[in-house]
Amino acid sequence: AELDARRIADNPFTLGVASGDPQPTSVLLWTRLAPAPYEPGGGLPRQRVTVQWEVAHDARFRRVARRGTVTAHPEFSHTVHVEADHLLPGRTYWFRFRTGSWISETGRTRTAPQPVSRPGSLTLAAVSCQAYHDGYFTAYKHLAQDDVDVVFHLGDYLYEYAVNAVGGARNYTDRTLPAHFNKETKTLEDYRLRYALYKHDPDLRAAHAAHPFVVTWDDHETENNYADDISENDDPPAEFLLRRAAAYRAYWENQPLRRAQLPSGPDLQLYRRLTWGRLAQFDILDTRQYRSDQAYGDKAHVPGPESDDPARSITGATQERWLLDGWQRSNALWNVVPQQVAFSERRLDLNARAKLSMDAWDGYRASRNRVLAGAEAAGVDNLMVLTGDVHVAYAFDIKDDFDDPSSKNVGTEIVTTSVASGKDGADKPANWDTLTKANPHMKFYNGRRGYVTVTLDRDSALADYKTVPMITKPGAPISTAASFVTEAGNPGLHPA
């Protein structure tokens, strides 16, 4: 049955608008109808709703480029995913939705340049790890005002943990969150409601309305430190896959993802490739869904036969082959890999045989060696890995041999800090001295909240690490904590 949209009494566009995965002639537009976002079902009956959309060359919609009608289905919690096509390459567009008498806020998006073109530059932002209960999304408030072409979200968009009535560290005094948020997410309804809580945040809404996002997940969108069908607490795999299916479906529903990413049960192919003319190729990875179980448990451990077993993989064989094949065919100057967990070696102590993170690429060194060998074989001169997960900012030179500090640099890794996870943080975390001494290829380490912008051009890449001094109270200013540059054809980060 269809709901007459004129009967929707309250604004259904409470969760804002978003766009994503820009291609040369198309972009994905997203919204969700939810007049009561914190209620199961979003405050709508289980009926279809007709939604109109339009894309324009200007913010006042005087020159409309494309328009159409789409159905918001209750089976997909009244989310809308429009693949707006027949657009012009390398352009900025504005978009909005309408249903009944309600009109959404206006979003701004852009298309990628033509595949054969050589754009002068591209500015991207990288964000990750936004635990709602750890503080305000102040970083997004600033990012919404920043001049970037595209935002890469590197995972932990959502956390499965309980959020109490005052929003944890946000310490709300002007509102009380419903009790159903105060439990871990396990069911489809749990995950859907949690996305509503997050997406209702005004700073996150502002960032989505301002820029197209390219998203990938890490673990917390489903459950901490899971690996393929193995849960953190070793639940029976069949049981965990039901939870994973719920998490993956809610993820697709609530993100600006194309139909190609629509999940089938507990499976969703999130790894995909985007290009920015011949300036950059982006190979977006998924290092959760197909990985071998972490060696020696999930915690830090000295590497050994179990972690270094060449049969183990962090990407799975199919995705690894897809990545290396894509590099063989790449004609881009910069080959950028947006992904989740630390790629470079990260020694956690000063012992000769140091402990490493078994959840990161350090726990899958055979995977890393195969990927770096594949980059070399493909002649990738300008490899840049974008990383989240660790709630701190790092700048790494990727070494040919991490045991030899004088070995050549084969790429760079830009690790963005968290938007919120870890509360206010500190410029120098407690282990700053140890990690700085233990990792000479680490050029920067900062533990505040924030994000990174990277400007790629034909000569170099400039990374600006943006931080805010606090997030447990709203309204903090943003500043640039450090800037690094790496030259095209000569990898290695230097202070800018």
Tab-separated table of C-alpha atoms in Angstrom:
chain	number	residue	atom	x	y	z
A	1	ALA	CA	0.000	0.000	0.000
A	2	GLU	CA	1.080	3.566	-0.602
A	3	LEU	CA	0.946	6.373	1.940
A	4	ASP	CA	-0.396	9.690	0.687
A	5	ALA	CA	2.590	11.947	1.412
A	6	ARG	CA	0.217	14.835	2.142
A	7	ARG	CA	-0.700	12.982	5.343
A	8	ILE	CA	2.851	13.225	6.746
A	9	ALA	CA	2.258	15.788	9.505
A	10	ASP	CA	5.866	16.387	10.594
A	11	ASN	CA	9.038	17.062	8.626
A	12	PRO	CA	10.231	13.662	7.361
A	13	PHE	CA	13.720	14.925	6.417
A	14	THR	CA	15.074	14.925	9.995
A	15	LEU	CA	18.162	12.913	9.022
A	16	GLY	CA	19.264	15.271	6.285
A	17	VAL	CA	20.588	14.436	2.842
A	18	ALA	CA	23.810	12.890	1.577
A	19	SER	CA	25.605	12.067	-1.649
A	20	GLY	CA	28.334	9.618	-2.490
A	21	ASP	CA	30.561	7.667	-4.871
A	22	PRO	CA	30.981	10.437	-7.473
A	23	GLN	CA	31.574	9.186	-11.010
A	24	PRO	CA	32.125	11.350	-14.105
A	25	THR	CA	28.457	11.446	-15.135
A	26	SER	CA	26.618	10.254	-12.035
A	27	VAL	CA	26.454	10.541	-8.273
A	28	LEU	CA	24.421	8.728	-5.612
A	29	LEU	CA	21.865	10.836	-3.702
A	30	TRP	CA	20.505	9.687	-0.329
A	31	THR	CA	17.878	10.569	2.210
A	32	ARG	CA	15.583	8.808	4.655
A	33	LEU	CA	12.028	9.690	5.598
A	34	ALA	CA	11.726	9.678	9.397
A	35	PRO	CA	9.381	12.233	10.977
A	36	ALA	CA	10.089	10.591	14.356
A	37	PRO	CA	13.670	9.337	13.895
A	38	TYR	CA	14.102	7.832	17.378
A	39	GLU	CA	11.016	5.630	17.016
A	40	PRO	CA	11.088	2.183	15.382
A	41	GLY	CA	9.974	2.688	11.796
A	42	GLY	CA	10.918	6.361	11.964
A	43	GLY	CA	7.340	7.369	12.733
A	44	LEU	CA	5.912	6.171	9.403
A	45	PRO	CA	3.507	3.274	8.766
A	46	ARG	CA	4.734	0.276	6.766
A	47	GLN	CA	3.645	1.822	3.473
A	48	ARG	CA	5.457	3.045	0.384
A	49	VAL	CA	6.004	6.778	-0.037
A	50	THR	CA	6.649	8.617	-3.319
A	51	VAL	CA	9.565	11.053	-3.234
A	52	GLN	CA	10.617	13.582	-5.883
A	53	TRP	CA	14.269	14.526	-6.364
A	54	GLU	CA	16.056	17.173	-8.365
A	55	VAL	CA	19.636	18.081	-9.218
A	56	ALA	CA	20.511	21.617	-10.306
A	57	HIS	CA	23.452	23.652	-11.562
A	58	ASP	CA	22.742	26.308	-8.918
A	59	ALA	CA	21.732	26.454	-5.259
A	60	ARG	CA	18.417	28.148	-6.089
A	61	PHE	CA	17.378	25.390	-8.537
A	62	ARG	CA	16.791	27.838	-11.379
A	63	ARG	CA	18.694	25.568	-13.774
A	64	VAL	CA	17.576	22.028	-13.043
A	65	ALA	CA	19.818	19.385	-14.628
A	66	ARG	CA	17.900	16.219	-13.699
A	67	ARG	CA	14.742	15.359	-11.828
A	68	GLY	CA	12.758	12.250	-11.110
A	69	THR	CA	10.514	10.273	-8.802
A	70	VAL	CA	11.479	7.374	-6.577
A	71	THR	CA	9.740	5.166	-4.023
A	72	ALA	CA	10.813	4.994	-0.377
A	73	HIS	CA	10.072	1.434	0.729
A	74	PRO	CA	9.335	0.435	4.331
A	75	GLU	CA	11.450	-2.718	3.793
A	76	PHE	CA	14.452	-0.381	3.509
A	77	SER	CA	13.254	1.846	6.379
A	78	HIS	CA	12.062	4.487	3.909
A	79	THR	CA	15.555	5.262	2.673
A	80	VAL	CA	16.077	6.642	-0.823
A	81	HIS	CA	19.082	5.848	-3.029
A	82	VAL	CA	18.978	7.744	-6.337
A	83	GLU	CA	21.666	7.152	-8.950
A	84	ALA	CA	21.437	10.554	-10.633
A	85	ASP	CA	22.988	10.136	-14.083
A	86	HIS	CA	23.523	12.013	-17.368
A	87	LEU	CA	25.410	14.693	-15.424
A	88	LEU	CA	28.449	16.612	-16.658
A	89	PRO	CA	31.942	15.576	-15.476
A	90	GLY	CA	33.862	17.655	-12.965
A	91	ARG	CA	30.935	19.848	-11.937
A	92	THR	CA	29.385	21.009	-8.684
A	93	TYR	CA	25.658	20.319	-8.344
A	94	TRP	CA	22.964	21.007	-5.771
A	95	PHE	CA	20.215	18.519	-4.930
A	96	ARG	CA	17.091	18.159	-2.806
A	97	PHE	CA	14.098	15.905	-2.198
A	98	ARG	CA	10.391	16.581	-1.807
A	99	THR	CA	7.467	14.542	-0.517
A	100	GLY	CA	3.982	15.900	0.046
A	101	SER	CA	4.422	19.493	1.189
A	102	TRP	CA	7.867	18.845	2.690
A	103	ILE	CA	11.152	19.838	1.035
A	104	SER	CA	14.509	18.605	2.318
A	105	GLU	CA	17.483	20.800	2.991
A	106	THR	CA	19.718	21.359	-0.039
A	107	GLY	CA	22.799	19.219	-0.507
A	108	ARG	CA	25.864	20.062	-2.557
A	109	THR	CA	27.766	17.410	-4.469
A	110	ARG	CA	30.111	17.041	-7.412
A	111	THR	CA	30.935	14.645	-10.204
A	112	ALA	CA	34.377	13.201	-10.875
A	113	PRO	CA	36.325	14.529	-13.882
A	114	GLN	CA	36.371	12.680	-17.201
A	115	PRO	CA	38.521	9.515	-17.044
A	116	VAL	CA	41.019	10.794	-19.631
A	117	SER	CA	41.284	14.307	-18.204
A	118	ARG	CA	44.237	15.595	-16.198
A	119	PRO	CA	42.788	17.688	-13.364
A	120	GLY	CA	45.182	20.192	-11.826
A	121	SER	CA	44.387	19.185	-8.261
A	122	LEU	CA	42.013	17.381	-5.923
A	123	THR	CA	41.416	17.957	-2.213
A	124	LEU	CA	40.026	15.086	-0.177
A	125	ALA	CA	39.228	14.741	3.505
A	126	ALA	CA	39.640	11.551	5.522
A	127	VAL	CA	37.533	10.869	8.620
A	128	SER	CA	36.913	7.895	10.901
A	129	CYS	CA	35.727	6.650	14.283
A	130	GLN	CA	32.810	8.675	15.577
A	131	ALA	CA	31.641	7.243	18.906
A	132	TYR	CA	28.553	9.343	19.657
A	133	HIS	CA	28.854	8.660	23.384
A	134	ASP	CA	32.446	9.988	23.495
A	135	GLY	CA	31.579	13.557	22.526
A	136	TYR	CA	30.401	16.034	19.934
A	137	PHE	CA	31.076	15.769	16.196
A	138	THR	CA	32.748	19.198	16.194
A	139	ALA	CA	35.212	18.066	13.523
A	140	TYR	CA	32.291	17.668	11.094
A	141	LYS	CA	31.045	21.172	11.824
A	142	HIS	CA	34.397	22.477	10.574
A	143	LEU	CA	34.666	19.974	7.719
A	144	ALA	CA	31.284	21.141	6.407
A	145	GLN	CA	32.858	24.595	5.919
A	146	ASP	CA	36.097	23.254	4.423
A	147	ASP	CA	36.800	23.431	0.705
A	148	VAL	CA	37.146	19.759	-0.241
A	149	ASP	CA	36.052	17.787	-3.289
A	150	VAL	CA	35.237	14.492	-1.588
A	151	VAL	CA	35.264	12.928	1.894
A	152	PHE	CA	36.488	9.389	2.564
A	153	HIS	CA	35.009	7.737	5.648
A	154	LEU	CA	37.395	4.991	6.729
A	155	GLY	CA	35.173	3.163	9.179
A	156	ASP	CA	33.592	3.081	12.621
A	157	TYR	CA	30.812	5.389	11.451
A	158	LEU	CA	28.725	3.781	14.159
A	159	TYR	CA	29.467	2.056	17.480
A	160	GLU	CA	27.499	-0.900	18.726
A	161	TYR	CA	27.904	0.046	22.405
A	162	ALA	CA	25.096	1.349	24.619
A	163	VAL	CA	24.377	5.102	24.664
A	164	ASN	CA	22.785	6.310	27.902
A	165	ALA	CA	20.048	8.901	28.422
A	166	VAL	CA	22.471	11.855	28.469
A	167	GLY	CA	24.456	10.719	25.412
A	168	GLY	CA	27.497	9.599	27.425
A	169	ALA	CA	30.274	12.207	27.442
A	170	ARG	CA	27.992	14.701	25.677
A	171	ASN	CA	26.208	15.030	29.029
A	172	TYR	CA	22.992	16.412	27.607
A	173	THR	CA	20.995	18.615	29.971
A	174	ASP	CA	18.377	19.709	27.426
A	175	ARG	CA	17.135	16.294	26.277
A	176	THR	CA	16.823	12.654	27.299
A	177	LEU	CA	17.625	9.907	24.814
A	178	PRO	CA	15.205	6.951	24.667
A	179	ALA	CA	16.059	3.894	26.763
A	180	HIS	CA	16.308	1.640	23.693
A	181	PHE	CA	19.672	3.253	22.824
A	182	ASN	CA	21.081	2.064	26.155
A	183	LYS	CA	22.010	-1.429	24.944
A	184	GLU	CA	24.347	-3.042	22.440
A	185	THR	CA	23.059	-3.255	18.852
A	186	LYS	CA	22.257	-6.807	17.749
A	187	THR	CA	19.066	-6.777	15.645
A	188	LEU	CA	18.198	-4.983	12.417
A	189	GLU	CA	15.951	-2.614	14.365
A	190	ASP	CA	18.777	-1.908	16.842
A	191	TYR	CA	21.184	-0.946	14.059
A	192	ARG	CA	18.575	1.115	12.192
A	193	LEU	CA	17.765	3.092	15.330
A	194	ARG	CA	21.442	3.660	16.068
A	195	TYR	CA	21.986	5.114	12.597
A	196	ALA	CA	19.044	7.438	13.248
A	197	LEU	CA	20.699	8.645	16.458
A	198	TYR	CA	23.988	9.329	14.681
A	199	LYS	CA	22.524	10.840	11.526
A	200	HIS	CA	20.303	13.159	13.553
A	201	ASP	CA	23.467	14.904	14.775
A	202	PRO	CA	23.524	18.403	13.195
A	203	ASP	CA	27.291	18.444	12.541
A	204	LEU	CA	27.254	15.097	10.735
A	205	ARG	CA	24.220	16.223	8.731
A	206	ALA	CA	26.038	19.415	7.740
A	207	ALA	CA	29.093	17.507	6.491
A	208	HIS	CA	26.951	15.116	4.437
A	209	ALA	CA	25.011	18.014	2.921
A	210	ALA	CA	28.221	19.842	1.996
A	211	HIS	CA	30.342	17.113	0.362
A	212	PRO	CA	30.013	13.736	-1.361
A	213	PHE	CA	31.188	10.860	0.863
A	214	VAL	CA	32.907	7.629	-0.135
A	215	VAL	CA	32.363	5.225	2.743
A	216	THR	CA	33.874	1.985	3.916
A	217	TRP	CA	33.385	0.230	7.236
A	218	ASP	CA	35.620	-1.164	9.931
A	219	ASP	CA	34.463	-3.352	12.817
A	220	HIS	CA	32.151	-1.300	15.052
A	221	GLU	CA	29.433	-0.940	12.405
A	222	THR	CA	28.915	-4.630	13.241
A	223	GLU	CA	30.940	-5.644	16.317
A	224	ASN	CA	34.362	-4.868	17.789
A	225	ASN	CA	37.273	-6.779	16.223
A	226	TYR	CA	35.204	-9.311	14.307
A	227	ALA	CA	36.960	-11.212	11.525
A	228	ASP	CA	34.829	-12.610	8.696
A	229	ASP	CA	32.304	-14.867	10.482
A	230	ILE	CA	34.233	-14.954	13.775
A	231	SER	CA	32.818	-12.669	16.452
A	232	GLU	CA	34.722	-11.039	19.292
A	233	ASN	CA	33.252	-13.478	21.820
A	234	ASP	CA	33.381	-16.530	19.533
A	235	ASP	CA	29.620	-16.808	19.132
A	236	PRO	CA	28.548	-19.678	16.840
A	237	PRO	CA	29.339	-18.436	13.295
A	238	ALA	CA	25.789	-19.057	12.049
A	239	GLU	CA	24.447	-16.901	14.883
A	240	PHE	CA	27.002	-14.148	14.288
A	241	LEU	CA	26.218	-14.084	10.551
A	242	LEU	CA	22.607	-13.201	11.391
A	243	ARG	CA	23.905	-10.203	13.327
A	244	ARG	CA	26.297	-9.358	10.491
A	245	ALA	CA	23.434	-9.494	7.985
A	246	ALA	CA	21.442	-7.039	10.118
A	247	ALA	CA	24.436	-4.709	10.467
A	248	TYR	CA	25.280	-4.824	6.757
A	249	ARG	CA	21.700	-4.155	5.670
A	250	ALA	CA	21.352	-1.183	8.023
A	251	TYR	CA	24.715	0.106	6.777
A	252	TRP	CA	23.597	0.014	3.145
A	253	GLU	CA	20.244	1.578	3.967
A	254	ASN	CA	21.831	4.495	5.795
A	255	GLN	CA	24.799	5.279	3.564
A	256	PRO	CA	25.056	6.918	0.124
A	257	LEU	CA	25.840	3.609	-1.594
A	258	ARG	CA	24.828	2.387	-5.037
A	259	ARG	CA	22.717	-0.672	-5.842
A	260	ALA	CA	25.910	-2.588	-6.643
A	261	GLN	CA	26.588	-2.567	-2.891
A	262	LEU	CA	23.135	-3.860	-1.891
A	263	PRO	CA	23.805	-6.739	0.522
A	264	SER	CA	22.699	-10.319	0.059
A	265	GLY	CA	22.196	-11.706	3.558
A	266	PRO	CA	25.509	-11.393	5.442
A	267	ASP	CA	27.489	-10.493	2.286
A	268	LEU	CA	28.072	-7.011	0.873
A	269	GLN	CA	30.795	-6.165	-1.632
A	270	LEU	CA	32.077	-2.833	-0.382
A	271	TYR	CA	35.497	-2.803	-2.060
A	272	ARG	CA	35.313	-0.740	-5.228
A	273	ARG	CA	37.308	1.620	-7.420
A	274	LEU	CA	36.822	5.297	-8.252
A	275	THR	CA	38.995	7.591	-10.362
A	276	TRP	CA	39.620	11.330	-10.473
A	277	GLY	CA	40.652	11.696	-14.104
A	278	ARG	CA	44.253	10.602	-14.505
A	279	LEU	CA	45.259	12.364	-11.309
A	280	ALA	CA	44.140	9.693	-8.839
A	281	GLN	CA	42.781	6.176	-8.630
A	282	PHE	CA	41.050	5.201	-5.383
A	283	ASP	CA	40.928	1.529	-4.436
A	284	ILE	CA	38.599	1.380	-1.445
A	285	LEU	CA	39.234	-1.729	0.639
A	286	ASP	CA	37.278	-3.847	3.123
A	287	THR	CA	39.700	-5.448	5.598
A	288	ARG	CA	36.975	-6.962	7.853
A	289	GLN	CA	34.600	-9.132	5.884
A	290	TYR	CA	37.117	-11.545	4.378
A	291	ARG	CA	40.024	-11.572	6.843
A	292	SER	CA	41.573	-14.556	8.583
A	293	ASP	CA	41.019	-14.549	12.339
A	294	GLN	CA	43.487	-12.412	14.275
A	295	ALA	CA	46.570	-14.342	15.414
A	296	TYR	CA	47.296	-14.779	19.131
A	297	GLY	CA	43.909	-13.296	20.022
A	298	ASP	CA	43.111	-9.686	19.147
A	299	LYS	CA	45.700	-8.012	21.352
A	300	ALA	CA	49.241	-6.749	20.739
A	301	HIS	CA	51.747	-9.602	20.386
A	302	VAL	CA	55.233	-10.276	19.097
A	303	PRO	CA	54.835	-11.617	15.534
A	304	GLY	CA	55.461	-15.319	15.141
A	305	PRO	CA	54.671	-18.349	13.000
A	306	GLU	CA	50.923	-17.975	13.535
A	307	SER	CA	50.700	-14.313	12.477
A	308	ASP	CA	53.249	-14.698	9.664
A	309	ASP	CA	51.618	-17.760	8.076
A	310	PRO	CA	51.514	-16.886	4.333
A	311	ALA	CA	48.099	-18.554	4.010
A	312	ARG	CA	46.589	-15.806	6.171
A	313	SER	CA	45.030	-12.734	4.588
A	314	ILE	CA	43.523	-9.463	5.786
A	315	THR	CA	41.713	-8.836	2.482
A	316	GLY	CA	40.907	-12.332	1.276
A	317	ALA	CA	42.418	-13.659	-1.960
A	318	THR	CA	39.754	-12.271	-4.327
A	319	GLN	CA	40.010	-8.676	-3.107
A	320	GLU	CA	43.816	-8.848	-3.063
A	321	ARG	CA	43.853	-9.992	-6.696
A	322	TRP	CA	41.358	-7.232	-7.608
A	323	LEU	CA	43.627	-4.617	-5.987
A	324	LEU	CA	46.798	-5.806	-7.731
A	325	ASP	CA	45.037	-6.195	-11.104
A	326	GLY	CA	43.692	-2.659	-10.746
A	327	TRP	CA	47.184	-1.320	-10.185
A	328	GLN	CA	48.413	-3.117	-13.303
A	329	ARG	CA	45.775	-1.248	-15.329
A	330	SER	CA	46.037	2.090	-13.522
A	331	ASN	CA	47.080	5.148	-15.508
A	332	ALA	CA	46.719	7.482	-12.508
A	333	LEU	CA	49.552	9.563	-11.087
A	334	TRP	CA	48.475	8.860	-7.478
A	335	ASN	CA	47.247	5.434	-6.410
A	336	VAL	CA	45.354	5.996	-3.177
A	337	VAL	CA	44.063	3.184	-0.958
A	338	PRO	CA	41.354	4.284	1.498
A	339	GLN	CA	41.070	1.496	4.092
A	340	GLN	CA	40.703	0.797	7.798
A	341	VAL	CA	43.609	-0.382	9.958
A	342	ALA	CA	47.260	0.699	10.236
A	343	PHE	CA	49.195	-0.507	7.180
A	344	SER	CA	52.747	0.465	8.185
A	345	GLU	CA	54.686	-1.322	10.883
A	346	ARG	CA	53.946	0.145	14.313
A	347	ARG	CA	56.275	-1.085	17.035
A	348	LEU	CA	54.549	-0.688	20.377
A	349	ASP	CA	57.665	-0.971	22.586
A	350	LEU	CA	61.453	-0.599	22.408
A	351	ASN	CA	62.305	-4.310	22.564
A	352	ALA	CA	64.318	-5.794	19.698
A	353	ARG	CA	61.318	-8.032	19.000
A	354	ALA	CA	58.571	-5.509	19.614
A	355	LYS	CA	54.893	-6.213	20.091
A	356	LEU	CA	52.698	-5.284	17.114
A	357	SER	CA	48.932	-4.930	16.694
A	358	MET	CA	47.490	-8.269	15.627
A	359	ASP	CA	44.317	-6.554	14.365
A	360	ALA	CA	46.210	-4.306	11.902
A	361	TRP	CA	48.316	-5.212	8.836
A	362	ASP	CA	51.152	-5.959	11.302
A	363	GLY	CA	49.183	-9.087	12.209
A	364	TYR	CA	49.033	-10.046	8.516
A	365	ARG	CA	52.560	-9.298	7.319
A	366	ALA	CA	52.362	-11.801	4.438
A	367	SER	CA	49.342	-9.856	3.122
A	368	ARG	CA	51.265	-6.590	3.355
A	369	ASN	CA	54.310	-8.075	1.619
A	370	ARG	CA	52.167	-9.373	-1.264
A	371	VAL	CA	50.451	-5.997	-1.662
A	372	LEU	CA	53.739	-4.075	-1.667
A	373	ALA	CA	55.267	-6.561	-4.122
A	374	GLY	CA	52.207	-6.082	-6.338
A	375	ALA	CA	52.592	-2.299	-6.209
A	376	GLU	CA	56.234	-2.592	-7.226
A	377	ALA	CA	55.443	-5.050	-10.031
A	378	ALA	CA	52.779	-2.666	-11.369
A	379	GLY	CA	55.168	0.286	-11.298
A	380	VAL	CA	53.098	2.223	-8.753
A	381	ASP	CA	55.333	5.217	-7.969
A	382	ASN	CA	52.938	7.202	-5.804
A	383	LEU	CA	51.221	4.859	-3.369
A	384	MET	CA	49.264	6.566	-0.609
A	385	VAL	CA	47.340	4.616	2.023
A	386	LEU	CA	44.561	6.375	3.967
A	387	THR	CA	43.798	4.850	7.360
A	388	GLY	CA	41.505	5.294	10.375
A	389	ASP	CA	40.779	2.968	13.338
A	390	VAL	CA	43.407	4.025	15.887
A	391	HIS	CA	41.872	7.277	17.253
A	392	VAL	CA	45.158	9.126	16.739
A	393	ALA	CA	46.834	10.818	13.790
A	394	TYR	CA	50.041	9.360	12.343
A	395	ALA	CA	52.174	10.142	9.301
A	396	PHE	CA	54.213	7.152	8.084
A	397	ASP	CA	56.725	6.504	5.360
A	398	ILE	CA	56.003	3.019	4.024
A	399	LYS	CA	59.388	1.269	3.916
A	400	ASP	CA	60.638	-1.398	1.573
A	401	ASP	CA	61.979	-3.079	4.741
A	402	PHE	CA	60.649	-1.826	8.072
A	403	ASP	CA	63.577	-3.500	9.879
A	404	ASP	CA	66.003	-1.257	8.003
A	405	PRO	CA	65.303	2.471	8.558
A	406	SER	CA	67.628	3.326	5.654
A	407	SER	CA	65.681	1.205	3.144
A	408	LYS	CA	63.811	3.061	0.417
A	409	ASN	CA	60.352	4.554	0.846
A	410	VAL	CA	57.754	2.827	-1.314
A	411	GLY	CA	54.782	4.989	-0.338
A	412	THR	CA	53.217	7.074	2.384
A	413	GLU	CA	50.455	6.430	4.883
A	414	ILE	CA	48.200	9.173	6.206
A	415	VAL	CA	46.354	8.056	9.346
A	416	THR	CA	43.460	10.272	10.393
A	417	THR	CA	42.507	10.598	14.026
A	418	SER	CA	38.961	9.978	15.221
A	419	VAL	CA	36.085	12.417	14.935
A	420	ALA	CA	34.962	11.560	18.480
A	421	SER	CA	36.196	8.179	19.733
A	422	GLY	CA	38.533	8.546	22.707
A	423	LYS	CA	36.928	11.739	24.076
A	424	ASP	CA	39.156	14.858	24.140
A	425	GLY	CA	42.515	13.093	23.769
A	426	ALA	CA	45.902	14.793	24.094
A	427	ASP	CA	48.517	16.228	21.749
A	428	LYS	CA	51.030	13.746	23.140
A	429	PRO	CA	49.448	10.471	24.297
A	430	ALA	CA	51.167	8.581	27.148
A	431	ASN	CA	53.163	6.336	24.781
A	432	TRP	CA	54.289	9.208	22.507
A	433	ASP	CA	57.989	8.980	23.426
A	434	THR	CA	58.075	5.191	23.103
A	435	LEU	CA	56.358	5.057	19.722
A	436	THR	CA	58.375	7.943	18.315
A	437	LYS	CA	61.654	6.246	19.304
A	438	ALA	CA	60.549	2.780	18.185
A	439	ASN	CA	59.326	3.871	14.731
A	440	PRO	CA	61.748	6.142	12.859
A	441	HIS	CA	59.491	5.955	9.783
A	442	MET	CA	56.718	7.646	11.826
A	443	LYS	CA	56.950	11.373	11.121
A	444	PHE	CA	53.995	12.549	13.219
A	445	TYR	CA	51.827	11.365	16.112
A	446	ASN	CA	49.004	13.339	17.719
A	447	GLY	CA	46.112	12.201	19.912
A	448	ARG	CA	43.539	14.970	19.535
A	449	ARG	CA	40.254	14.583	17.639
A	450	GLY	CA	39.805	15.910	14.102
A	451	TYR	CA	40.365	14.937	10.473
A	452	VAL	CA	42.918	15.168	7.666
A	453	THR	CA	42.769	16.898	4.306
A	454	VAL	CA	45.046	15.840	1.445
A	455	THR	CA	45.566	17.961	-1.664
A	456	LEU	CA	46.936	16.003	-4.617
A	457	ASP	CA	48.382	17.750	-7.635
A	458	ARG	CA	50.788	16.850	-10.437
A	459	ASP	CA	53.882	17.630	-8.367
A	460	SER	CA	53.107	16.655	-4.783
A	461	ALA	CA	50.612	15.752	-2.084
A	462	LEU	CA	50.003	18.011	0.904
A	463	ALA	CA	48.461	16.534	4.079
A	464	ASP	CA	47.018	18.898	6.688
A	465	TYR	CA	46.242	17.376	10.085
A	466	LYS	CA	43.302	19.317	11.572
A	467	THR	CA	42.551	18.996	15.294
A	468	VAL	CA	40.104	20.342	17.878
A	469	PRO	CA	41.162	20.804	21.537
A	470	MET	CA	38.006	19.243	23.020
A	471	ILE	CA	34.796	17.499	22.044
A	472	THR	CA	33.166	16.778	25.423
A	473	LYS	CA	31.760	20.314	25.108
A	474	PRO	CA	30.530	21.710	21.778
A	475	GLY	CA	31.958	24.637	19.857
A	476	ALA	CA	35.724	24.030	19.911
A	477	PRO	CA	37.805	25.805	17.239
A	478	ILE	CA	39.848	23.923	14.646
A	479	SER	CA	43.537	24.357	13.913
A	480	THR	CA	46.170	22.689	11.759
A	481	ALA	CA	48.432	20.666	14.052
A	482	ALA	CA	50.916	19.756	11.302
A	483	SER	CA	51.331	19.681	7.527
A	484	PHE	CA	53.423	17.270	5.468
A	485	VAL	CA	54.289	17.073	1.808
A	486	THR	CA	55.441	14.169	-0.362
A	487	GLU	CA	56.698	14.705	-3.902
A	488	ALA	CA	55.325	12.837	-6.894
A	489	GLY	CA	57.834	10.157	-7.876
A	490	ASN	CA	59.801	10.520	-4.640
A	491	PRO	CA	57.804	9.102	-1.714
A	492	GLY	CA	58.622	10.395	1.759
A	493	LEU	CA	56.881	12.846	4.073
A	494	HIS	CA	58.542	16.162	4.930
A	495	PRO	CA	57.167	19.003	7.087
A	496	ALA	CA	55.445	21.493	4.790
